[in-house]
mmCIF file of C-alpha atoms in Angstrom:
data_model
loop_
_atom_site.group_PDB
_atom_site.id
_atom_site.type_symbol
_atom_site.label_atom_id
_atom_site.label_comp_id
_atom_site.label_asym_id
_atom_site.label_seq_id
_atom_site.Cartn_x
_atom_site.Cartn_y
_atom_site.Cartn_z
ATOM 1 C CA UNK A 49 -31.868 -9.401 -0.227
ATOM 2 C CA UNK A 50 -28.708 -11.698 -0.484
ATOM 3 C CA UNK A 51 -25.657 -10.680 1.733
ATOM 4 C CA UNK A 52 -23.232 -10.325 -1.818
ATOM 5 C CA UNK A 53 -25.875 -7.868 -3.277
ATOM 6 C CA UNK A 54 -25.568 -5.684 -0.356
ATOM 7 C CA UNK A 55 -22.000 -5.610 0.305
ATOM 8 C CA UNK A 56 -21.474 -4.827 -3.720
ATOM 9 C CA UNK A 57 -24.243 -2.279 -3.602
ATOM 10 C CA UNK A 58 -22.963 -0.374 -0.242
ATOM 11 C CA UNK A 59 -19.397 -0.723 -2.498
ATOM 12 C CA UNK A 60 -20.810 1.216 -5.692
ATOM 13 C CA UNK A 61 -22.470 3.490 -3.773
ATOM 14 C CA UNK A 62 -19.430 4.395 -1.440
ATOM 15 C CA UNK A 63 -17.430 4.395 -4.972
ATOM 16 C CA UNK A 64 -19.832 6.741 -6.310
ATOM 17 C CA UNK A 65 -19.807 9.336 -3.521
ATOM 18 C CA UNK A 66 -16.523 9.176 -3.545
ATOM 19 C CA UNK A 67 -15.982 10.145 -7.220
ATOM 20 C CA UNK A 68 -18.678 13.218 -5.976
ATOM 21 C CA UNK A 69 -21.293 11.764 -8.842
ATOM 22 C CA UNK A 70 -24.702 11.499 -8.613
ATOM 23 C CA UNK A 71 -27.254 8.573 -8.874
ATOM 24 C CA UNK A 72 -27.980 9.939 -12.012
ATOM 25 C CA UNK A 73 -24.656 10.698 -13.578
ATOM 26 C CA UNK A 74 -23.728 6.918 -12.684
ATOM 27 C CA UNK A 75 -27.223 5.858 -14.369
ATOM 28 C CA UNK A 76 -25.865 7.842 -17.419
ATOM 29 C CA UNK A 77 -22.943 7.014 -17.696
ATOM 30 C CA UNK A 78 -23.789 2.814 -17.589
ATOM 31 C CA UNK A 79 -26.455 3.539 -19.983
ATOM 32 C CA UNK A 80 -29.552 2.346 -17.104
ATOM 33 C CA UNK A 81 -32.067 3.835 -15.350
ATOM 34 C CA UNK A 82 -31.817 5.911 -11.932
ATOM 35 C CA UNK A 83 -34.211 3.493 -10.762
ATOM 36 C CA UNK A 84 -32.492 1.115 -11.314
ATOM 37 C CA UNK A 85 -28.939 2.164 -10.303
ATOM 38 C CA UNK A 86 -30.760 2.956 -7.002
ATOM 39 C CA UNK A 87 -31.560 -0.467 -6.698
ATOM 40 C CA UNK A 88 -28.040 -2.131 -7.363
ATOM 41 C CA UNK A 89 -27.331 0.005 -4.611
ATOM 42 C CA UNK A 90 -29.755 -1.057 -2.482
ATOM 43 C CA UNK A 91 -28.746 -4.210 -3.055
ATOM 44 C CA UNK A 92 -32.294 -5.256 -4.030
ATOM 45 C CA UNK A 93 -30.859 -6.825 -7.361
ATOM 46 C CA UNK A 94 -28.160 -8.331 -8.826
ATOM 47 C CA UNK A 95 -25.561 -6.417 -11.018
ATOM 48 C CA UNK A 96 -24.961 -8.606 -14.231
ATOM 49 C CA UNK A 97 -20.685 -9.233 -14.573
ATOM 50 C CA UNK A 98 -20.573 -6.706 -17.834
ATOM 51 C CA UNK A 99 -22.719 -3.932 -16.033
ATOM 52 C CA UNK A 100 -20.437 -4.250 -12.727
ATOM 53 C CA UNK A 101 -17.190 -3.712 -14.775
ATOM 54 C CA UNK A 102 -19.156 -0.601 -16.787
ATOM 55 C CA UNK A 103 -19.755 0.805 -13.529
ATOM 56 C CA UNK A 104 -16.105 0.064 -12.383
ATOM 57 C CA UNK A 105 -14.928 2.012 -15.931
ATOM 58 C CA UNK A 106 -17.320 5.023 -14.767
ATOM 59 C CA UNK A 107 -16.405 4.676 -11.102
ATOM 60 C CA UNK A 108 -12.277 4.501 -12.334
ATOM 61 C CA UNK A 109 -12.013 1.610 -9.736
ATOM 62 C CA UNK A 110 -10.765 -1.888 -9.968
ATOM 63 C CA UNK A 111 -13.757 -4.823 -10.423
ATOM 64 C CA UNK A 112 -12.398 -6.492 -7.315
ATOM 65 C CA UNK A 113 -12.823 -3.347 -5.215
ATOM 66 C CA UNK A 114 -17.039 -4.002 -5.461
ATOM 67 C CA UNK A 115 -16.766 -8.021 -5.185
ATOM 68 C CA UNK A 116 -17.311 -9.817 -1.888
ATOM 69 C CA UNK A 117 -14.715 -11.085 0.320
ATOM 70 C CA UNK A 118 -14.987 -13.391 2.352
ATOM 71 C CA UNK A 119 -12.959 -13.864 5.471
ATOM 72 C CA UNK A 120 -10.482 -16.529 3.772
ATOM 73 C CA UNK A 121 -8.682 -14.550 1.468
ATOM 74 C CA UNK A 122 -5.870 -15.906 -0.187
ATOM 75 C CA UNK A 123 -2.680 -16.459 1.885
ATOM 76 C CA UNK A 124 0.953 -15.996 1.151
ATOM 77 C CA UNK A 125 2.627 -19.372 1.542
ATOM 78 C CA UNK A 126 6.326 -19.696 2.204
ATOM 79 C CA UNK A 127 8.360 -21.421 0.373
ATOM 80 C CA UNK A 128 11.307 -22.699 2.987
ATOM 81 C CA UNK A 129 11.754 -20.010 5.384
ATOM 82 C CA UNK A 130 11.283 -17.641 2.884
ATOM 83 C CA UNK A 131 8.797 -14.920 3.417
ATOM 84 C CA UNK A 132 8.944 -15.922 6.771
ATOM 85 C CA UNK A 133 7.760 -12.597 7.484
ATOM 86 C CA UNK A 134 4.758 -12.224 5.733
ATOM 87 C CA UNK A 135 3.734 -16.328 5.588
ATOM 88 C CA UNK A 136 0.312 -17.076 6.190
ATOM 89 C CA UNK A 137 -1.123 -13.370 6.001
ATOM 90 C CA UNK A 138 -4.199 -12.724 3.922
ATOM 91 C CA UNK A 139 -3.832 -8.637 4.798
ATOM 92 C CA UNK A 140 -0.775 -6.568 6.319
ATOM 93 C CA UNK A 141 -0.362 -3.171 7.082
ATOM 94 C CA UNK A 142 1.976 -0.274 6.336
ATOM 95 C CA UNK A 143 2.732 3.257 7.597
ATOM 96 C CA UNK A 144 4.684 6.503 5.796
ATOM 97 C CA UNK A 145 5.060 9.730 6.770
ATOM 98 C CA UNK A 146 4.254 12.311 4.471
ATOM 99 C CA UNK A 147 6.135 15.901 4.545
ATOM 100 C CA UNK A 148 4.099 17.668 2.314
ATOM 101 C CA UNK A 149 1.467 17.302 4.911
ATOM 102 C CA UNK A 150 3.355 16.938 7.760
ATOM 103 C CA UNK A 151 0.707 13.447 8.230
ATOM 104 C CA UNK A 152 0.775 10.178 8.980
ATOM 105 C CA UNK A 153 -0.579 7.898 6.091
ATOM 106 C CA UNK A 154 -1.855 4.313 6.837
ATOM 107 C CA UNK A 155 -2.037 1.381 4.069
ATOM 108 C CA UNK A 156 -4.178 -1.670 4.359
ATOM 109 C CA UNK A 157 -2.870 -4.337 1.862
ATOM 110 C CA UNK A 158 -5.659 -7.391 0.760
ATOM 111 C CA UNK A 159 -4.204 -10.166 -0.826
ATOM 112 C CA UNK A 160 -6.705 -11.241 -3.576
ATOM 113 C CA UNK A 161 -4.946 -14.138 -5.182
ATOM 114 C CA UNK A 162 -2.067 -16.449 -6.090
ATOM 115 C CA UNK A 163 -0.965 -15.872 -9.746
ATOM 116 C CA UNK A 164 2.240 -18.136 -9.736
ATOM 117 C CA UNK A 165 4.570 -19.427 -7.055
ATOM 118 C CA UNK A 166 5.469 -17.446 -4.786
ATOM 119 C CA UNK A 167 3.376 -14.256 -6.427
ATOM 120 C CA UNK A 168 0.299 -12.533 -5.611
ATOM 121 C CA UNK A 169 -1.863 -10.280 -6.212
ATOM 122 C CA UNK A 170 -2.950 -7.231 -4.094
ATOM 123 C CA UNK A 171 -5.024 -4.219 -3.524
ATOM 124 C CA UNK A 172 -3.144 -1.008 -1.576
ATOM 125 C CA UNK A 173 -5.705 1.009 -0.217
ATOM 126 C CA UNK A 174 -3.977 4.227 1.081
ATOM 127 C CA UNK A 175 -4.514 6.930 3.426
ATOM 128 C CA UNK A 176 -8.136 5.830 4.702
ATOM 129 C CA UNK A 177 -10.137 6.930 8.164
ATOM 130 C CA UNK A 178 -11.797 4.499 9.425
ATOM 131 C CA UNK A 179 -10.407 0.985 9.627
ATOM 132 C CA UNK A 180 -13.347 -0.577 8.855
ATOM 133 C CA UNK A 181 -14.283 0.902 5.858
ATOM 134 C CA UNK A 182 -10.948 1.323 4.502
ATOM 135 C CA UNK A 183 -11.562 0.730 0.824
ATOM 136 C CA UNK A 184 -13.150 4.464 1.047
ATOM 137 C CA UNK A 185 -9.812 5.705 0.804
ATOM 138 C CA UNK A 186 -7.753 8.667 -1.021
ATOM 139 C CA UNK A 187 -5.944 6.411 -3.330
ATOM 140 C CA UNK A 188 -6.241 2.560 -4.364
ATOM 141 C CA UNK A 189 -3.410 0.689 -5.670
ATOM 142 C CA UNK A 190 -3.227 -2.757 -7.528
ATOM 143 C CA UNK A 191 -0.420 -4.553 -8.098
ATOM 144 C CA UNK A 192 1.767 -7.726 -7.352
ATOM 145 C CA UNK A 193 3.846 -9.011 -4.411
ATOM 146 C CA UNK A 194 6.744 -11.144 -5.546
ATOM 147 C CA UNK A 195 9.029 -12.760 -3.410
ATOM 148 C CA UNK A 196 12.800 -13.809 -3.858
ATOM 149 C CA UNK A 197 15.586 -15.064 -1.838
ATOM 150 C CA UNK A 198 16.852 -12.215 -0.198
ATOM 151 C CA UNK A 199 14.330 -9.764 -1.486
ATOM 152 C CA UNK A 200 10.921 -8.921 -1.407
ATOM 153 C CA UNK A 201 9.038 -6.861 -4.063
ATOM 154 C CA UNK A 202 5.526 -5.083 -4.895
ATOM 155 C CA UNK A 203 5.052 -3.224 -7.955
ATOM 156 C CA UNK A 204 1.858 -1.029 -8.107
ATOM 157 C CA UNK A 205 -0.326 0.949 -10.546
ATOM 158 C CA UNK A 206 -3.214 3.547 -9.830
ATOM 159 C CA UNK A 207 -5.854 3.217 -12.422
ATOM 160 C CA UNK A 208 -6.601 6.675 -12.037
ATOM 161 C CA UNK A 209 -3.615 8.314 -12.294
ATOM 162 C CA UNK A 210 -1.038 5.798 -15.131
ATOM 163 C CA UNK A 211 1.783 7.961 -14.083
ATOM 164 C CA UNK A 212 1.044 7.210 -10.298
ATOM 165 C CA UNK A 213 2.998 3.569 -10.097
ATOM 166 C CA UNK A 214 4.729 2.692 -6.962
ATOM 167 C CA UNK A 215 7.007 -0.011 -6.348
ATOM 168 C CA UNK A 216 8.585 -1.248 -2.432
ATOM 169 C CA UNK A 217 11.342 -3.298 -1.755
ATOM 170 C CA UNK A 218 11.886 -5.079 1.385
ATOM 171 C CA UNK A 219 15.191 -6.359 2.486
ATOM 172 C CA UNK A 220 15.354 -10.115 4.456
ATOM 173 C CA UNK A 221 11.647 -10.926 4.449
ATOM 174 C CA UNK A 222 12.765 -14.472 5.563
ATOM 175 C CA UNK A 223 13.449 -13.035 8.563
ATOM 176 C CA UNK A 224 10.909 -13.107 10.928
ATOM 177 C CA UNK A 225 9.612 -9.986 12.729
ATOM 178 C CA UNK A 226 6.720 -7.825 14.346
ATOM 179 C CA UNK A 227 7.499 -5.646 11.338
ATOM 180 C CA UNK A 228 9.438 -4.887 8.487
ATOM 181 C CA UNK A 229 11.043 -1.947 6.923
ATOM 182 C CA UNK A 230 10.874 -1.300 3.043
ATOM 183 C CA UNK A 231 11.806 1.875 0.868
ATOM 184 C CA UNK A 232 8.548 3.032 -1.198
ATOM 185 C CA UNK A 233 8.940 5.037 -4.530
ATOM 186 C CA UNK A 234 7.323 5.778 -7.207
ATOM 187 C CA UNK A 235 6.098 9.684 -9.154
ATOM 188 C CA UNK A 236 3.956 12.558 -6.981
ATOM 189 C CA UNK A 237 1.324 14.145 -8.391
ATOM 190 C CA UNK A 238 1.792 17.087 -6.222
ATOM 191 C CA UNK A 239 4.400 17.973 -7.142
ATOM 192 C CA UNK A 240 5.105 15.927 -9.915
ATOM 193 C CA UNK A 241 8.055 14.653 -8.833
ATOM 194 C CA UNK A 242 10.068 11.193 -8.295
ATOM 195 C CA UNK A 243 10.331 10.184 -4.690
ATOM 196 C CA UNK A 244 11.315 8.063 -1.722
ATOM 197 C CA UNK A 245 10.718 7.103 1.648
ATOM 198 C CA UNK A 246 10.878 4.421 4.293
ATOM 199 C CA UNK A 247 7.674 2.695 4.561
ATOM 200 C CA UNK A 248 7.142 0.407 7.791
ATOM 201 C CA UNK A 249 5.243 -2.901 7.389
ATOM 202 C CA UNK A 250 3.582 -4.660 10.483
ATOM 203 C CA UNK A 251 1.328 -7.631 10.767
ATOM 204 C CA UNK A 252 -1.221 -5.803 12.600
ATOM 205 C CA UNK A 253 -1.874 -2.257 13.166
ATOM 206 C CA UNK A 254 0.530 0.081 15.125
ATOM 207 C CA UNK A 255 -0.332 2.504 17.922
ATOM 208 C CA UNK A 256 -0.680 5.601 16.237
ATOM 209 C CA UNK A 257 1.854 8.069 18.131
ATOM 210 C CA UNK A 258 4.930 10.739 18.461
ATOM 211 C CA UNK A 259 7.038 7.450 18.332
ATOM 212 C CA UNK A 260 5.446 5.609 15.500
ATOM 213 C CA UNK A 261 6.045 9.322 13.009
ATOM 214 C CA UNK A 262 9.741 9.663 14.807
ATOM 215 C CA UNK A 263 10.511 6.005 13.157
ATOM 216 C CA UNK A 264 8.932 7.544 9.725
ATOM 217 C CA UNK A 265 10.519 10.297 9.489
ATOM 218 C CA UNK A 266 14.125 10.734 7.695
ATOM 219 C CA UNK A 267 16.614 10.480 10.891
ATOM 220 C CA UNK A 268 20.008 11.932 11.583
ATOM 221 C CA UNK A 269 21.613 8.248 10.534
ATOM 222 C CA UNK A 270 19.374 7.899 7.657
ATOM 223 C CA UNK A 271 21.170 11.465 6.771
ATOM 224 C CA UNK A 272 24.395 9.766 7.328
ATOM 225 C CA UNK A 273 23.897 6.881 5.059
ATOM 226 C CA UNK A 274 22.865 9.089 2.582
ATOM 227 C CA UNK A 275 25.708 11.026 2.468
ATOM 228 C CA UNK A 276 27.864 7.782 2.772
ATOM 229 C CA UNK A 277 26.269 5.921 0.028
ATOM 230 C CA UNK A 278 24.663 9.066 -2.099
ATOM 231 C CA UNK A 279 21.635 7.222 -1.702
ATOM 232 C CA UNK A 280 18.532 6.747 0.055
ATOM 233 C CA UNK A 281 18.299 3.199 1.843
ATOM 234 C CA UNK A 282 16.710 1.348 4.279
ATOM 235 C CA UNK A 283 17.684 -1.753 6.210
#
């Protein structure tokens, strides 16, 4: 049993519980056997590329989200001083603070590859438990991470939900820091709504506490500067 078959099996299968289907509805749906669904799963044989992306339609995930990654991921590469920030990370981090829930949601961002200078593309995985299994979270975001002179930008789209796309700017990524500020926005689904809110990015992750959520949430100055500039913004 090769390494790559196990990883992608352990994927499908924490895909599949995760979309609350059975071995047998994902059989069905791919048009194979439970037998040998079971065994992709296992890892005990290798998913052909056109069955993997049938399973990814049924599963409504992203093909990447089942392949294998190895440690060296791709790596943002500065161009000058610019992103100083974010130069030479592979993964980052991010943390919001959602009202409707009154929670704290965590972001793990992979960077999968370089599509042209100075842009990248990603995977947002969003609101997960545990840290190492991370991809089994409640929503999964790809998208692009662009950067510019004064500006960075990531655009984002949920395969699930079309409506769901997200976008983040963050001011002075040249700018070296242990994190970053950026404003996230994008449509709710409940309720369907447009919104925005500060998102903090860090290199590794943050200590999870009363301090971390007092940063997240909307502050007495952010209140200020909205009723200064009729606008939501972050610096």
């Amino acid at each position: 049993m090769s390494e790559i078959n196990k990883y992608v099996g352990q994927q499908i299968r924490n895909y599949r519980k995760l979309r609350k289907k059975t071995i047998e509805d994902l059989a069905a749906d791919i048009c194979k056997s439970k037998s040998t669904v079971s065994k992709y799963e296992k890892g005990e044989i290798t998913v052909d590329v056109e069955t993997l992306y049938d399973i990814a339609d049924a599963l409504h995930v992203h093909v990447e989200q089942f392949l294998y990654c190895r440690p060296d991921r791709a790596e943002i590469v500065s161009r000058g001083n610019n992103p100083a920030f974010f130069n030479g990370l592979s993964q980052f981090h991010s943390y919001l603070y959602d009202g409707r829930i009154n929670r704290l949601i965590r972001c793990i961002f992979d960077v999968l590859s370089v599509t042209e200078e100075n842009k990248y593309k990603i995977m947002m995985y969003m609101n997960y438990d545990d840290p190492v299994n991370y991809q089994n979270c409640e929503t999964t975001y790809w998208g692009y991470i662009e950067h510019y002179d004064a500006l960075t930008y990531i655009s984002l789209f949920n395969r699930d939900t079309p409506m769901e796309q997200a976008s983040v700017q963050i001011l002075a990524s040249y700018l070296d820091s242990d994190t970053k500020w950026g404003l996230f926005n994008g449509f709710s689904s409940r309720p369907i709504m447009p919104i925005a809110t500060k998102m903090l990015f860090s290199k590794v992750p943050l200590k999870e506490d009363a301090a971390l959520i007092s940063q997240l949430k909307i502050s007495k100055n952010d209140i200020r500067l909205m009723k200064m500039y009729n606008m939501l913004s972050v610096t």
